[in-house]
Amino acid sequence: IETLRGPARNDPAARDQFLQIMQNQTGRMARLIDDLLSLSRLEMKPYLRPGTAVDLRQTIDSVIDSLGPLASENGIVIERDFIDGPVSVPGDRDELFQVFENLLENACKYGQSGGRVTVSMARVEDGQDPGIDVTIRDYGPGIAEEHIPRITERFYRIDVENSRTHKGTGLGLSIVKHILSRHNARLSIKSEVGKGAAFTVHLPAR
């Protein structure tokens, strides 16, 4: 602001540059506040699993449709490999939407430009823990093994410069972890450097 009032006041190019910087920082701060509020709301909710039937296929289709422009911007093609017919799990539709939105958004941002992201769904018939597995796989640079145990911590960043470029807040995966905990669900992460990453959400059927 001081620069705009001073040296840049009569320089249109410099003024536009500083205004763009201010706009970017304001947007980042707004996203950070939104994520912090989301996390606070989740932490205040009792850990009672939501029981409403959620059409998982329709929910994930909606996420993919909403992120179509981001995928196109990053040269990413999103491929679906779904179970035939409707797939229902107990849960909170808005919260599950947020889970898959965060995971798919990350895959589109950090995956290989000009590549693909796959979203697959499979039934798990395990007698102890039946349910649905949803895997979001990208083919980007991957994640080093030492980062995987900490990746869902608040503000934990693997690549600070890349996170800033993609306007991340460092809270998305922490939000995912809290929502899945409330759903008695779990997140598993598999990755090798140079071979992309796969994030699998297991949602119990009961």
Coordinates of N, CA and C in Angstrom, one line a residue:
I1 N 0.8 -1.2 0.0 CA 0.0 0.0 0.0 C 0.9 1.3 0.0
E2 N 1.9 1.2 0.8 CA 2.8 2.4 0.8 C 3.5 2.6 -0.5
T3 N 3.9 1.5 -1.2 CA 4.5 1.6 -2.5 C 3.5 2.2 -3.5
L4 N 2.2 1.8 -3.4 CA 1.2 2.3 -4.3 C 1.0 3.8 -4.1
R5 N 1.1 4.2 -2.8 CA 0.9 5.6 -2.6 C 2.2 6.4 -2.9
G6 N 3.3 5.7 -3.0 CA 4.5 6.4 -3.3 C 5.1 6.2 -4.7
P7 N 6.2 5.4 -4.8 CA 6.8 5.3 -6.1 C 6.0 4.8 -7.3
A8 N 5.0 3.9 -7.0 CA 4.2 3.3 -8.0 C 2.9 4.1 -8.4
R9 N 2.7 5.2 -7.7 CA 1.5 6.0 -7.9 C 1.3 6.4 -9.4
N10 N 2.4 6.8 -10.0 CA 2.4 7.3 -11.4 C 2.9 6.3 -12.4
D11 N 3.1 5.1 -12.0 CA 3.6 4.0 -12.9 C 2.5 3.0 -13.0
P12 N 1.7 3.0 -14.1 CA 0.6 2.0 -14.3 C 1.1 0.6 -14.2
A13 N 2.2 0.2 -14.8 CA 2.7 -1.2 -14.8 C 3.0 -1.6 -13.4
A14 N 3.7 -0.8 -12.7 CA 4.1 -1.2 -11.3 C 2.9 -1.2 -10.4
R15 N 1.9 -0.3 -10.7 CA 0.7 -0.3 -9.9 C -0.1 -1.6 -10.1
D16 N -0.2 -2.0 -11.4 CA -0.9 -3.2 -11.7 C -0.3 -4.4 -11.1
Q17 N 1.1 -4.4 -11.1 CA 1.8 -5.6 -10.5 C 1.5 -5.7 -9.0
F18 N 1.6 -4.6 -8.3 CA 1.4 -4.6 -6.8 C -0.1 -4.9 -6.5
L19 N -1.0 -4.4 -7.3 CA -2.4 -4.8 -7.1 C -2.7 -6.3 -7.3
Q20 N -2.0 -6.9 -8.3 CA -2.1 -8.3 -8.5 C -1.6 -9.1 -7.3
I21 N -0.4 -8.6 -6.8 CA 0.1 -9.3 -5.6 C -0.8 -9.2 -4.4
M22 N -1.4 -8.0 -4.2 CA -2.4 -7.9 -3.1 C -3.6 -8.8 -3.3
Q23 N -4.1 -8.9 -4.5 CA -5.3 -9.7 -4.8 C -4.9 -11.2 -4.5
N24 N -3.7 -11.6 -4.9 CA -3.3 -13.0 -4.7 C -3.2 -13.3 -3.2
Q25 N -2.6 -12.4 -2.5 CA -2.5 -12.6 -1.0 C -3.8 -12.6 -0.3
T26 N -4.7 -11.7 -0.7 CA -6.0 -11.7 -0.1 C -6.8 -12.9 -0.4
G27 N -6.7 -13.5 -1.6 CA -7.4 -14.7 -1.9 C -6.8 -15.9 -1.1
R28 N -5.5 -15.9 -1.0 CA -4.9 -17.0 -0.2 C -5.3 -16.9 1.3
M29 N -5.4 -15.7 1.8 CA -5.8 -15.5 3.2 C -7.3 -16.0 3.4
A30 N -8.1 -15.7 2.4 CA -9.5 -16.1 2.5 C -9.6 -17.6 2.5
R31 N -8.8 -18.3 1.6 CA -8.8 -19.7 1.6 C -8.4 -20.3 2.9
L32 N -7.3 -19.7 3.5 CA -6.8 -20.2 4.7 C -7.9 -20.1 5.8
I33 N -8.6 -18.9 5.9 CA -9.6 -18.7 6.9 C -10.7 -19.7 6.7
D34 N -11.1 -20.0 5.5 CA -12.2 -20.9 5.2 C -11.8 -22.3 5.7
D35 N -10.5 -22.7 5.4 CA -10.1 -24.0 5.8 C -10.0 -24.2 7.4
L36 N -9.5 -23.1 8.0 CA -9.4 -23.1 9.5 C -10.8 -23.2 10.1
L37 N -11.8 -22.5 9.5 CA -13.2 -22.6 10.0 C -13.8 -24.0 9.8
S38 N -13.5 -24.6 8.7 CA -13.9 -26.0 8.4 C -13.4 -26.9 9.4
L39 N -12.1 -26.8 9.7 CA -11.4 -27.6 10.7 C -12.0 -27.4 12.1
S40 N -12.2 -26.2 12.4 CA -12.8 -25.9 13.8 C -14.2 -26.5 13.9
R41 N -15.0 -26.4 12.9 CA -16.4 -26.9 12.9 C -16.3 -28.5 13.1
L42 N -15.4 -29.1 12.4 CA -15.3 -30.6 12.5 C -14.8 -31.0 13.9
E43 N -13.9 -30.2 14.5 CA -13.4 -30.6 15.8 C -14.5 -30.3 16.9
M44 N -15.4 -29.5 16.6 CA -16.5 -29.2 17.6 C -17.6 -30.2 17.5
K45 N -17.7 -31.0 16.4 CA -18.8 -31.9 16.2 C -18.5 -33.2 17.1
P46 N -19.5 -33.7 17.7 CA -19.3 -35.0 18.4 C -18.9 -36.1 17.4
Y47 N -18.1 -37.0 17.9 CA -17.6 -38.1 17.0 C -18.7 -39.2 16.9
L48 N -19.8 -38.8 16.4 CA -21.0 -39.7 16.2 C -21.1 -39.8 14.6
R49 N -20.9 -41.0 14.2 CA -20.9 -41.2 12.7 C -22.2 -40.8 12.1
P50 N -22.2 -40.0 11.0 CA -23.4 -39.7 10.3 C -24.0 -41.0 9.7
G51 N -25.3 -41.1 9.7 CA -26.0 -42.3 9.2 C -26.8 -42.2 8.0
T52 N -26.9 -41.0 7.4 CA -27.7 -40.8 6.2 C -27.1 -41.6 5.0
A53 N -27.9 -42.2 4.2 CA -27.4 -42.9 3.0 C -26.9 -41.9 2.0
V54 N -25.7 -42.1 1.5 CA -25.1 -41.2 0.5 C -24.8 -42.0 -0.7
D55 N -25.3 -41.4 -1.9 CA -25.0 -42.0 -3.2 C -23.6 -41.6 -3.5
L56 N -22.7 -42.6 -3.3 CA -21.2 -42.3 -3.5 C -20.9 -42.0 -4.9
R57 N -21.4 -42.7 -5.8 CA -21.1 -42.5 -7.2 C -21.5 -41.1 -7.7
Q58 N -22.7 -40.7 -7.3 CA -23.2 -39.4 -7.7 C -22.4 -38.3 -7.1
T59 N -22.0 -38.5 -5.8 CA -21.2 -37.5 -5.1 C -19.9 -37.3 -5.8
I60 N -19.2 -38.4 -6.1 CA -17.9 -38.3 -6.8 C -18.0 -37.7 -8.2
D61 N -19.1 -38.1 -8.9 CA -19.3 -37.5 -10.2 C -19.4 -36.0 -10.1
S62 N -20.1 -35.5 -9.1 CA -20.3 -34.1 -8.9 C -18.9 -33.4 -8.6
V63 N -18.1 -34.1 -7.8 CA -16.7 -33.5 -7.6 C -16.0 -33.4 -8.9
I64 N -16.0 -34.5 -9.7 CA -15.2 -34.5 -10.9 C -15.7 -33.4 -11.8
D65 N -17.0 -33.2 -11.9 CA -17.6 -32.2 -12.8 C -17.2 -30.8 -12.3
S66 N -17.2 -30.6 -11.0 CA -16.8 -29.3 -10.4 C -15.4 -28.9 -10.6
L67 N -14.5 -30.0 -10.7 CA -13.1 -29.7 -10.9 C -12.6 -29.8 -12.4
G68 N -13.6 -30.0 -13.3 CA -13.3 -30.0 -14.7 C -12.4 -28.9 -15.2
P69 N -12.8 -27.6 -14.9 CA -12.0 -26.5 -15.3 C -10.6 -26.5 -14.8
L70 N -10.4 -26.9 -13.5 CA -9.0 -27.0 -13.0 C -8.2 -28.1 -13.7
A71 N -8.8 -29.2 -13.9 CA -8.1 -30.3 -14.7 C -7.7 -29.8 -16.0
S72 N -8.6 -29.1 -16.7 CA -8.3 -28.6 -18.1 C -7.1 -27.6 -18.0
E73 N -7.2 -26.7 -17.0 CA -6.2 -25.7 -16.9 C -4.8 -26.3 -16.7
N74 N -4.7 -27.5 -16.0 CA -3.5 -28.2 -15.7 C -3.2 -29.3 -16.7
G75 N -4.0 -29.4 -17.8 CA -3.7 -30.4 -18.8 C -3.9 -31.8 -18.3
I76 N -4.9 -32.0 -17.4 CA -5.1 -33.3 -16.8 C -6.4 -33.9 -17.3
V77 N -6.4 -35.1 -17.7 CA -7.6 -35.9 -18.0 C -8.0 -36.8 -16.9
I78 N -9.2 -36.6 -16.4 CA -9.7 -37.4 -15.3 C -10.5 -38.6 -15.8
E79 N -10.0 -39.8 -15.4 CA -10.6 -41.1 -15.9 C -11.4 -41.7 -14.8
R80 N -12.6 -42.2 -15.1 CA -13.4 -42.9 -14.1 C -13.3 -44.4 -14.3
D81 N -13.3 -45.2 -13.2 CA -13.4 -46.6 -13.2 C -14.3 -47.0 -12.0
F82 N -15.6 -46.9 -12.3 CA -16.6 -47.1 -11.2 C -17.3 -48.4 -11.2
I83 N -17.9 -48.7 -10.1 CA -18.8 -49.9 -10.0 C -20.1 -49.6 -10.7
D84 N -20.6 -50.6 -11.4 CA -21.9 -50.4 -12.1 C -23.0 -50.2 -11.1
G85 N -23.9 -49.4 -11.4 CA -25.1 -49.2 -10.6 C -24.8 -48.3 -9.4
P86 N -25.9 -47.9 -8.6 CA -25.7 -47.0 -7.5 C -24.9 -47.7 -6.4
V87 N -24.2 -46.8 -5.7 CA -23.3 -47.3 -4.6 C -23.7 -46.4 -3.4
S88 N -24.1 -46.9 -2.3 CA -24.6 -46.1 -1.2 C -23.8 -46.5 0.1
V89 N -23.4 -45.5 0.8 CA -22.7 -45.7 2.1 C -23.3 -44.7 3.2
P90 N -23.3 -45.1 4.4 CA -23.7 -44.1 5.4 C -22.8 -43.0 5.7
G91 N -23.3 -41.8 5.7 CA -22.4 -40.7 5.9 C -23.0 -39.3 5.8
D92 N -22.2 -38.3 5.7 CA -22.7 -36.9 5.5 C -22.2 -36.5 4.1
R93 N -23.2 -36.3 3.2 CA -22.8 -36.0 1.8 C -21.9 -34.9 1.6
D94 N -22.2 -33.8 2.3 CA -21.3 -32.6 2.1 C -19.9 -32.8 2.6
E95 N -19.7 -33.5 3.7 CA -18.4 -33.8 4.2 C -17.7 -34.8 3.2
L96 N -18.3 -35.8 2.7 CA -17.7 -36.7 1.8 C -17.3 -36.0 0.5
F97 N -18.2 -35.1 0.1 CA -17.9 -34.3 -1.1 C -16.5 -33.5 -0.9
Q98 N -16.4 -33.0 0.3 CA -15.2 -32.2 0.7 C -14.0 -33.1 0.7
V99 N -14.1 -34.3 1.2 CA -13.0 -35.3 1.2 C -12.5 -35.5 -0.3
F100 N -13.4 -35.9 -1.2 CA -13.0 -36.2 -2.5 C -12.6 -35.0 -3.3
E101 N -13.2 -33.8 -3.0 CA -12.8 -32.6 -3.6 C -11.3 -32.3 -3.3
N102 N -10.9 -32.4 -2.0 CA -9.6 -32.1 -1.6 C -8.6 -33.0 -2.3
L103 N -8.9 -34.3 -2.3 CA -8.0 -35.3 -2.8 C -7.8 -35.2 -4.3
L104 N -8.9 -35.0 -5.0 CA -8.9 -34.8 -6.5 C -8.2 -33.5 -6.9
E105 N -8.5 -32.5 -6.1 CA -7.9 -31.2 -6.4 C -6.4 -31.3 -6.3
N106 N -5.9 -31.9 -5.3 CA -4.5 -32.1 -5.1 C -3.9 -32.9 -6.3
A107 N -4.6 -34.0 -6.7 CA -4.1 -34.8 -7.8 C -4.0 -33.9 -9.1
C108 N -5.0 -33.1 -9.3 CA -5.0 -32.2 -10.5 C -3.9 -31.2 -10.4
K109 N -3.6 -30.7 -9.2 CA -2.6 -29.6 -9.1 C -1.2 -30.2 -9.1
Y110 N -1.0 -31.3 -8.5 CA 0.4 -31.8 -8.3 C 0.7 -33.0 -9.2
G111 N -0.3 -33.5 -10.0 CA 0.0 -34.5 -10.9 C 0.8 -34.0 -12.1
Q112 N 1.1 -35.0 -13.0 CA 1.9 -34.6 -14.2 C 1.1 -33.8 -15.2
S113 N 1.5 -32.6 -15.6 CA 0.8 -31.8 -16.6 C 0.8 -32.6 -17.9
G114 N -0.4 -32.6 -18.5 CA -0.5 -33.3 -19.8 C -0.8 -34.8 -19.5
G115 N -1.0 -35.2 -18.3 CA -1.2 -36.6 -17.9 C -2.6 -36.9 -17.6
R116 N -2.8 -37.9 -16.7 CA -4.1 -38.3 -16.3 C -4.2 -38.5 -14.8
V117 N -5.4 -38.5 -14.3 CA -5.7 -38.9 -12.9 C -6.8 -39.9 -13.0
T118 N -6.7 -41.0 -12.3 CA -7.8 -42.0 -12.3 C -8.5 -42.0 -11.0
V119 N -9.8 -42.1 -11.1 CA -10.7 -42.3 -9.9 C -11.3 -43.6 -10.0
S120 N -11.0 -44.6 -9.1 CA -11.5 -45.9 -9.2 C -12.3 -46.3 -7.9
M121 N -13.2 -47.2 -8.1 CA -14.1 -47.6 -7.0 C -14.2 -49.1 -7.0
A122 N -14.1 -49.7 -5.8 CA -14.2 -51.2 -5.7 C -14.9 -51.6 -4.4
R123 N -15.6 -52.6 -4.5 CA -16.3 -53.2 -3.3 C -15.2 -54.0 -2.5
V124 N -15.3 -53.9 -1.2 CA -14.4 -54.7 -0.3 C -15.3 -55.7 0.4
E125 N -15.1 -57.0 0.2 CA -16.0 -58.0 0.8 C -15.5 -58.6 2.1
D126 N -14.4 -58.0 2.6 CA -13.8 -58.5 3.8 C -14.9 -58.6 4.9
G127 N -14.9 -59.8 5.5 CA -15.9 -60.1 6.5 C -15.8 -59.2 7.7
Q128 N -14.6 -58.8 8.1 CA -14.4 -57.9 9.2 C -14.7 -56.5 9.0
D129 N -14.5 -56.0 7.7 CA -14.6 -54.6 7.4 C -15.0 -54.4 6.0
P130 N -16.3 -54.8 5.6 CA -16.7 -54.6 4.3 C -17.0 -53.2 4.0
G131 N -16.9 -52.8 2.7 CA -17.2 -51.4 2.4 C -16.8 -51.1 1.0
I132 N -16.5 -49.8 0.7 CA -16.1 -49.3 -0.6 C -14.8 -48.7 -0.5
D133 N -13.9 -49.0 -1.4 CA -12.6 -48.3 -1.5 C -12.7 -47.4 -2.7
V134 N -12.3 -46.1 -2.5 CA -12.2 -45.2 -3.6 C -10.7 -44.7 -3.7
T135 N -10.1 -44.9 -4.8 CA -8.7 -44.6 -5.0 C -8.5 -43.5 -6.1
I136 N -7.8 -42.4 -5.7 CA -7.5 -41.3 -6.6 C -6.0 -41.4 -6.8
R137 N -5.6 -41.7 -8.1 CA -4.2 -41.9 -8.4 C -3.8 -40.8 -9.5
D138 N -2.6 -40.3 -9.2 CA -2.0 -39.4 -10.1 C -0.7 -40.0 -10.6
Y139 N -0.1 -39.4 -11.6 CA 1.1 -39.9 -12.2 C 2.2 -38.8 -12.2
G140 N 2.2 -38.1 -11.2 CA 3.1 -36.9 -11.0 C 4.4 -37.4 -10.4
P141 N 5.1 -36.4 -9.7 CA 6.4 -36.7 -9.2 C 6.5 -37.6 -8.0
G142 N 5.3 -37.9 -7.4 CA 5.3 -38.8 -6.2 C 5.7 -38.1 -4.9
I143 N 5.6 -38.9 -3.9 CA 5.9 -38.4 -2.5 C 7.0 -39.3 -1.9
A144 N 8.0 -38.7 -1.4 CA 9.1 -39.5 -0.7 C 8.5 -40.2 0.5
E145 N 9.0 -41.4 0.8 CA 8.5 -42.2 1.9 C 8.5 -41.5 3.2
E146 N 9.5 -40.7 3.5 CA 9.6 -40.1 4.8 C 8.5 -39.1 5.1
H147 N 7.9 -38.6 4.0 CA 6.8 -37.5 4.2 C 5.4 -38.2 4.4
I148 N 5.2 -39.4 4.0 CA 3.9 -40.0 4.0 C 3.3 -40.0 5.4
P149 N 4.0 -40.4 6.5 CA 3.4 -40.4 7.8 C 2.9 -39.1 8.3
R150 N 3.5 -38.0 7.8 CA 3.1 -36.7 8.3 C 2.3 -35.8 7.4
I151 N 1.9 -36.4 6.3 CA 1.3 -35.6 5.2 C -0.1 -35.0 5.6
T152 N -0.8 -35.7 6.6 CA -2.1 -35.2 7.0 C -2.0 -34.2 8.2
E153 N -0.8 -33.9 8.6 CA -0.7 -32.9 9.7 C -1.0 -31.5 9.2
R154 N -1.5 -30.7 10.1 CA -1.8 -29.3 9.8 C -0.5 -28.6 9.3
F155 N -0.6 -27.9 8.2 CA 0.4 -27.0 7.6 C 1.7 -27.8 7.2
Y156 N 1.6 -29.1 7.2 CA 2.8 -29.8 6.8 C 2.9 -29.7 5.3
R157 N 4.1 -29.3 4.8 CA 4.3 -29.2 3.4 C 5.5 -30.0 2.9
I158 N 5.3 -30.6 1.8 CA 6.4 -31.4 1.2 C 7.3 -30.5 0.4
D159 N 6.7 -29.6 -0.4 CA 7.4 -28.7 -1.3 C 6.8 -27.3 -1.1
V160 N 7.4 -26.5 -0.3 CA 6.8 -25.2 0.1 C 6.6 -24.3 -1.2
E161 N 7.6 -24.3 -2.0 CA 7.5 -23.4 -3.2 C 6.4 -23.8 -4.1
N162 N 6.3 -25.2 -4.3 CA 5.2 -25.7 -5.2 C 3.8 -25.4 -4.6
S163 N 3.7 -25.5 -3.2 CA 2.5 -25.3 -2.6 C 2.0 -23.8 -2.7
R164 N 3.0 -22.9 -2.7 CA 2.7 -21.5 -2.9 C 2.2 -21.3 -4.3
T165 N 2.9 -21.9 -5.3 CA 2.5 -21.8 -6.7 C 1.1 -22.2 -6.9
H166 N 0.7 -23.3 -6.2 CA -0.7 -23.8 -6.4 C -1.7 -23.3 -5.4
K167 N -1.3 -22.3 -4.6 CA -2.1 -21.6 -3.7 C -2.8 -22.6 -2.6
G168 N -2.0 -23.5 -2.1 CA -2.5 -24.4 -1.1 C -2.4 -23.8 0.3
T169 N -3.2 -24.2 1.2 CA -3.2 -23.7 2.6 C -2.5 -24.6 3.6
G170 N -2.2 -25.8 3.2 CA -1.6 -26.8 4.1 C -2.6 -27.4 5.0
L171 N -3.9 -27.3 4.8 CA -4.9 -27.8 5.7 C -5.8 -28.9 5.1
G172 N -5.7 -29.0 3.8 CA -6.7 -29.9 3.1 C -6.7 -31.3 3.5
L173 N -5.5 -31.9 3.7 CA -5.4 -33.3 4.1 C -5.8 -33.5 5.6
S174 N -5.5 -32.5 6.4 CA -5.9 -32.5 7.8 C -7.4 -32.5 7.9
I175 N -8.1 -31.7 7.1 CA -9.6 -31.8 7.0 C -10.1 -33.1 6.6
V176 N -9.4 -33.7 5.6 CA -9.8 -35.0 5.1 C -9.7 -36.1 6.2
K177 N -8.6 -36.0 7.0 CA -8.4 -36.9 8.1 C -9.5 -36.8 9.1
H178 N -9.9 -35.6 9.5 CA -10.9 -35.4 10.5 C -12.3 -35.9 10.0
I179 N -12.6 -35.6 8.8 CA -13.9 -36.1 8.3 C -13.9 -37.6 8.2
L180 N -12.9 -38.2 7.8 CA -12.9 -39.7 7.7 C -12.9 -40.3 9.1
S181 N -12.3 -39.7 10.0 CA -12.3 -40.2 11.4 C -13.8 -40.2 11.9
R182 N -14.5 -39.2 11.6 CA -15.9 -39.1 12.0 C -16.8 -40.1 11.3
H183 N -16.3 -40.6 10.2 CA -17.1 -41.6 9.4 C -16.6 -43.0 9.7
N184 N -15.7 -43.2 10.7 CA -15.1 -44.5 10.9 C -14.4 -45.0 9.7
A185 N -13.9 -44.1 8.8 CA -13.3 -44.5 7.6 C -11.7 -44.3 7.7
R186 N -11.0 -44.6 6.7 CA -9.6 -44.5 6.8 C -9.0 -44.1 5.5
L187 N -7.8 -43.5 5.5 CA -7.1 -43.0 4.3 C -5.7 -43.8 4.3
S188 N -5.4 -44.4 3.2 CA -4.1 -45.0 3.0 C -3.4 -44.3 1.8
I189 N -2.1 -44.2 1.9 CA -1.4 -43.5 0.8 C -0.2 -44.3 0.4
K190 N -0.1 -44.5 -0.9 CA 1.0 -45.3 -1.5 C 1.7 -44.4 -2.6
S191 N 3.0 -44.3 -2.5 CA 3.6 -43.5 -3.5 C 5.1 -43.8 -3.6
E192 N 5.7 -43.6 -4.8 CA 7.1 -43.7 -5.0 C 7.5 -42.5 -5.8
V193 N 8.7 -42.0 -5.4 CA 9.2 -40.8 -6.2 C 9.3 -41.1 -7.6
G194 N 8.7 -40.2 -8.5 CA 8.8 -40.4 -9.9 C 7.7 -41.3 -10.5
K195 N 6.8 -41.9 -9.6 CA 5.8 -42.8 -10.1 C 4.4 -42.4 -9.6
G196 N 4.2 -41.2 -9.1 CA 2.9 -40.7 -8.8 C 2.5 -41.2 -7.4
A197 N 1.2 -40.9 -7.1 CA 0.7 -41.2 -5.7 C -0.7 -41.7 -5.8
A198 N -1.1 -42.6 -4.9 CA -2.4 -43.2 -4.8 C -3.0 -43.0 -3.4
F199 N -4.1 -42.3 -3.3 CA -4.8 -42.0 -2.1 C -6.1 -42.9 -2.1
T200 N -6.2 -43.8 -1.1 CA -7.4 -44.7 -1.1 C -8.2 -44.4 0.2
V201 N -9.4 -44.1 0.0 CA -10.4 -43.9 1.1 C -11.2 -45.2 1.2
H202 N -11.2 -45.8 2.4 CA -12.0 -46.9 2.7 C -13.2 -46.5 3.5
L203 N -14.4 -46.6 3.0 CA -15.7 -46.3 3.7 C -16.4 -47.5 4.1
P204 N -16.6 -47.7 5.4 CA -17.3 -49.0 5.8 C -18.7 -49.0 5.4
A205 N -19.2 -50.2 5.1 CA -20.6 -50.4 4.6 C -21.6 -50.3 5.7
R206 N -21.1 -50.4 6.9 CA -22.1 -50.4 8.1 C -21.5 -49.7 9.3

